[in-house]
Amino acid sequence: MKKMIKKVLGFVTIGNVSLLLVVVIGVFYIFINRFEPAILCMFLAVAIFFVNFLFRECDEALDLADKCKDNERDAVQETIWLYDELQLEMQRHRLTAIQGMKYKNKAEFMQRKKSLTQYLKRSDALDSIYEQEVERLHKMEKEIEKKNNDEKDQGTDSETETAKS
């Protein structure tokens, strides 16, 4: 019902009503043969028309600016999310590379290219590096999770909060 009323009477604004009123008064002055007030009313009607047009354009520009701001905010959030995902993926690739170095070390030992002491020494070093990188990966995941939870707590997810209440 509201949509139908808005569709039928959507043109009824203060500017349009004042424009219509000034035009009616101008036509009234023409009918009673008073042309100076009629001309003034017509000039006033033209001025009101231009002011309405400018306000309409400004309103559309403001709406467009709001849309641009929303799109920019969404793009920044998406960029931050992609950066975090890239960092996690790089860390996972580091872990894969360290595992590859472990297998290479073991293969060299099995082919008798390295002695047992060299193998154990390198294996211990690779294990400690691997453990450090795993801890770093878990720390990064926790930081990203905390950052995502903080963003949700700041009110960006108000729909779920109202649904819970």
mmCIF file of C-alpha atoms in Angstrom:
data_model
loop_
_atom_site.group_PDB
_atom_site.id
_atom_site.type_symbol
_atom_site.label_atom_id
_atom_site.label_comp_id
_atom_site.label_asym_id
_atom_site.label_seq_id
_atom_site.Cartn_x
_atom_site.Cartn_y
_atom_site.Cartn_z
ATOM 1 C CA MET A 1 0.000 0.000 0.000
ATOM 2 C CA LYS A 2 2.797 2.405 0.911
ATOM 3 C CA LYS A 3 4.592 1.642 -2.336
ATOM 4 C CA MET A 4 1.452 2.328 -4.337
ATOM 5 C CA ILE A 5 0.870 5.639 -2.551
ATOM 6 C CA LYS A 6 4.493 6.589 -3.058
ATOM 7 C CA LYS A 7 4.287 5.643 -6.729
ATOM 8 C CA VAL A 8 1.080 7.640 -7.284
ATOM 9 C CA LEU A 9 1.949 10.607 -5.073
ATOM 10 C CA GLY A 10 5.735 10.448 -5.304
ATOM 11 C CA PHE A 11 5.913 13.765 -7.127
ATOM 12 C CA VAL A 12 4.219 15.569 -4.210
ATOM 13 C CA THR A 13 7.071 17.338 -2.492
ATOM 14 C CA ILE A 14 7.275 20.759 -0.887
ATOM 15 C CA GLY A 15 9.102 22.096 -3.929
ATOM 16 C CA ASN A 16 6.549 20.770 -6.390
ATOM 17 C CA VAL A 17 3.601 21.991 -4.305
ATOM 18 C CA SER A 18 5.123 25.471 -3.982
ATOM 19 C CA LEU A 19 5.802 25.504 -7.730
ATOM 20 C CA LEU A 20 2.210 24.541 -8.457
ATOM 21 C CA LEU A 21 0.906 27.165 -6.023
ATOM 22 C CA VAL A 22 2.982 29.952 -7.612
ATOM 23 C CA VAL A 23 1.863 28.923 -11.115
ATOM 24 C CA VAL A 24 -1.802 28.901 -10.042
ATOM 25 C CA ILE A 25 -1.421 32.356 -8.480
ATOM 26 C CA GLY A 26 0.270 33.598 -11.672
ATOM 27 C CA VAL A 27 -2.554 32.233 -13.842
ATOM 28 C CA PHE A 28 -5.067 33.825 -11.465
ATOM 29 C CA TYR A 29 -3.369 37.219 -11.945
ATOM 30 C CA ILE A 30 -3.487 36.751 -15.730
ATOM 31 C CA PHE A 31 -7.235 36.077 -15.563
ATOM 32 C CA ILE A 32 -7.851 39.277 -13.633
ATOM 33 C CA ASN A 33 -5.675 41.242 -16.124
ATOM 34 C CA ARG A 34 -2.830 42.096 -13.735
ATOM 35 C CA PHE A 35 0.243 41.203 -15.739
ATOM 36 C CA GLU A 36 3.087 42.522 -13.546
ATOM 37 C CA PRO A 37 2.362 40.188 -10.596
ATOM 38 C CA ALA A 38 1.676 37.391 -13.084
ATOM 39 C CA ILE A 39 5.111 37.852 -14.686
ATOM 40 C CA LEU A 40 6.737 37.964 -11.233
ATOM 41 C CA CYS A 41 4.934 34.757 -10.278
ATOM 42 C CA MET A 42 6.112 33.054 -13.456
ATOM 43 C CA PHE A 43 9.723 34.125 -12.802
ATOM 44 C CA LEU A 44 9.361 32.847 -9.253
ATOM 45 C CA ALA A 45 7.988 29.555 -10.598
ATOM 46 C CA VAL A 46 10.991 29.189 -12.920
ATOM 47 C CA ALA A 47 13.353 29.935 -10.016
ATOM 48 C CA ILE A 48 11.619 27.354 -7.805
ATOM 49 C CA PHE A 49 11.834 24.829 -10.646
ATOM 50 C CA PHE A 50 15.603 25.331 -10.966
ATOM 51 C CA VAL A 51 16.104 25.134 -7.194
ATOM 52 C CA ASN A 52 14.122 21.867 -7.100
ATOM 53 C CA PHE A 53 16.209 20.517 -9.965
ATOM 54 C CA LEU A 54 19.467 21.449 -8.222
ATOM 55 C CA PHE A 55 18.339 19.904 -4.924
ATOM 56 C CA ARG A 56 17.350 16.728 -6.737
ATOM 57 C CA GLU A 57 20.774 16.578 -8.415
ATOM 58 C CA CYS A 58 22.534 17.237 -5.092
ATOM 59 C CA ASP A 59 20.487 14.511 -3.415
ATOM 60 C CA GLU A 60 21.431 12.045 -6.145
ATOM 61 C CA ALA A 61 25.082 13.086 -5.812
ATOM 62 C CA LEU A 62 24.965 12.524 -2.049
ATOM 63 C CA ASP A 63 23.393 9.092 -2.539
ATOM 64 C CA LEU A 64 26.096 8.230 -5.057
ATOM 65 C CA ALA A 65 28.789 9.421 -2.630
ATOM 66 C CA ASP A 66 27.340 7.171 0.089
ATOM 67 C CA LYS A 67 27.375 4.207 -2.288
ATOM 68 C CA CYS A 68 30.985 4.956 -3.229
ATOM 69 C CA LYS A 69 31.958 5.177 0.434
ATOM 70 C CA ASP A 70 30.281 1.832 1.147
ATOM 71 C CA ASN A 71 32.006 0.231 -1.840
ATOM 72 C CA GLU A 72 35.357 1.643 -0.747
ATOM 73 C CA ARG A 73 34.893 0.313 2.788
ATOM 74 C CA ASP A 74 33.985 -3.120 1.411
ATOM 75 C CA ALA A 75 37.020 -3.063 -0.885
ATOM 76 C CA VAL A 76 39.322 -2.192 2.015
ATOM 77 C CA GLN A 77 37.874 -5.029 4.116
ATOM 78 C CA GLU A 78 38.308 -7.438 1.203
ATOM 79 C CA THR A 79 41.912 -6.293 0.700
ATOM 80 C CA ILE A 80 42.703 -6.808 4.375
ATOM 81 C CA TRP A 81 41.147 -10.272 4.288
ATOM 82 C CA LEU A 82 43.094 -11.203 1.141
ATOM 83 C CA TYR A 83 46.342 -9.926 2.677
ATOM 84 C CA ASP A 84 45.781 -12.067 5.763
ATOM 85 C CA GLU A 85 45.027 -15.111 3.607
ATOM 86 C CA LEU A 86 48.165 -14.444 1.553
ATOM 87 C CA GLN A 87 50.293 -14.292 4.700
ATOM 88 C CA LEU A 88 48.864 -17.596 5.937
ATOM 89 C CA GLU A 89 49.435 -19.222 2.555
ATOM 90 C CA MET A 90 53.045 -18.004 2.455
ATOM 91 C CA GLN A 91 53.611 -19.438 5.926
ATOM 92 C CA ARG A 92 52.162 -22.783 4.809
ATOM 93 C CA HIS A 93 54.511 -22.768 1.812
ATOM 94 C CA ARG A 94 57.458 -22.167 4.162
ATOM 95 C CA LEU A 95 56.418 -25.224 6.161
ATOM 96 C CA THR A 96 56.165 -27.273 2.970
ATOM 97 C CA ALA A 97 59.639 -26.115 1.911
ATOM 98 C CA ILE A 98 61.087 -27.119 5.284
ATOM 99 C CA GLN A 99 59.481 -30.546 4.974
ATOM 100 C CA GLY A 100 61.043 -30.856 1.522
ATOM 101 C CA MET A 101 64.434 -30.016 3.007
ATOM 102 C CA LYS A 102 63.885 -32.736 5.624
ATOM 103 C CA TYR A 103 63.166 -35.312 2.908
ATOM 104 C CA LYS A 104 66.187 -34.163 0.923
ATOM 105 C CA ASN A 105 68.383 -34.488 4.009
ATOM 106 C CA LYS A 106 67.083 -37.992 4.628
ATOM 107 C CA ALA A 107 67.577 -38.961 0.966
ATOM 108 C CA GLU A 108 71.163 -37.717 1.005
ATOM 109 C CA PHE A 109 71.831 -39.733 4.138
ATOM 110 C CA MET A 110 70.276 -42.852 2.615
ATOM 111 C CA GLN A 111 72.424 -42.461 -0.501
ATOM 112 C CA ARG A 112 75.479 -42.285 1.746
ATOM 113 C CA LYS A 113 76.324 -38.721 0.731
ATOM 114 C CA LYS A 114 76.245 -37.602 4.377
ATOM 115 C CA SER A 115 77.466 -39.130 7.570
ATOM 116 C CA LEU A 116 75.167 -39.924 10.484
ATOM 117 C CA THR A 117 76.407 -36.940 12.530
ATOM 118 C CA GLN A 118 75.791 -34.545 9.636
ATOM 119 C CA TYR A 119 72.345 -36.021 9.103
ATOM 120 C CA LEU A 120 71.380 -35.771 12.785
ATOM 121 C CA LYS A 121 72.764 -32.270 13.110
ATOM 122 C CA ARG A 122 70.887 -31.021 10.044
ATOM 123 C CA SER A 123 67.756 -32.945 11.024
ATOM 124 C CA ASP A 124 67.700 -31.331 14.474
ATOM 125 C CA ALA A 125 68.176 -27.879 12.951
ATOM 126 C CA LEU A 126 65.363 -28.467 10.457
ATOM 127 C CA ASP A 127 63.080 -29.799 13.203
ATOM 128 C CA SER A 128 63.648 -26.718 15.363
ATOM 129 C CA ILE A 129 63.032 -24.405 12.393
ATOM 130 C CA TYR A 130 59.894 -26.365 11.522
ATOM 131 C CA GLU A 131 58.565 -26.085 15.082
ATOM 132 C CA GLN A 132 59.230 -22.336 15.118
ATOM 133 C CA GLU A 133 57.384 -21.897 11.836
ATOM 134 C CA VAL A 134 54.437 -23.990 13.068
ATOM 135 C CA GLU A 135 54.212 -21.826 16.196
ATOM 136 C CA ARG A 136 54.387 -18.735 14.014
ATOM 137 C CA LEU A 137 51.567 -20.083 11.818
ATOM 138 C CA HIS A 138 49.350 -20.761 14.839
ATOM 139 C CA LYS A 139 50.122 -17.309 16.220
ATOM 140 C CA MET A 140 49.176 -15.687 12.893
ATOM 141 C CA GLU A 141 45.927 -17.677 12.739
ATOM 142 C CA LYS A 142 45.013 -16.591 16.283
ATOM 143 C CA GLU A 143 45.778 -12.937 15.502
ATOM 144 C CA ILE A 144 43.632 -13.042 12.374
ATOM 145 C CA GLU A 145 40.818 -14.769 14.261
ATOM 146 C CA LYS A 146 41.039 -12.156 17.024
ATOM 147 C CA LYS A 147 41.030 -9.309 14.490
ATOM 148 C CA ASN A 148 37.986 -10.761 12.730
ATOM 149 C CA ASN A 149 36.154 -11.140 16.052
ATOM 150 C CA ASP A 150 37.042 -7.562 17.029
ATOM 151 C CA GLU A 151 35.599 -6.267 13.748
ATOM 152 C CA LYS A 152 32.377 -8.162 14.392
ATOM 153 C CA ASP A 153 32.216 -6.803 17.956
ATOM 154 C CA GLN A 154 32.508 -3.219 16.701
ATOM 155 C CA GLY A 155 28.974 -3.413 15.356
ATOM 156 C CA THR A 156 29.504 -4.366 11.738
ATOM 157 C CA ASP A 157 27.354 -7.436 12.288
ATOM 158 C CA SER A 158 24.328 -5.790 13.891
ATOM 159 C CA GLU A 159 21.833 -8.039 12.110
ATOM 160 C CA THR A 160 22.977 -11.120 13.991
ATOM 161 C CA GLU A 161 22.972 -9.240 17.279
ATOM 162 C CA THR A 162 19.367 -8.172 16.795
ATOM 163 C CA ALA A 163 18.451 -11.713 15.776
ATOM 164 C CA LYS A 164 20.018 -13.078 18.968
ATOM 165 C CA SER A 165 18.138 -10.623 21.158
#
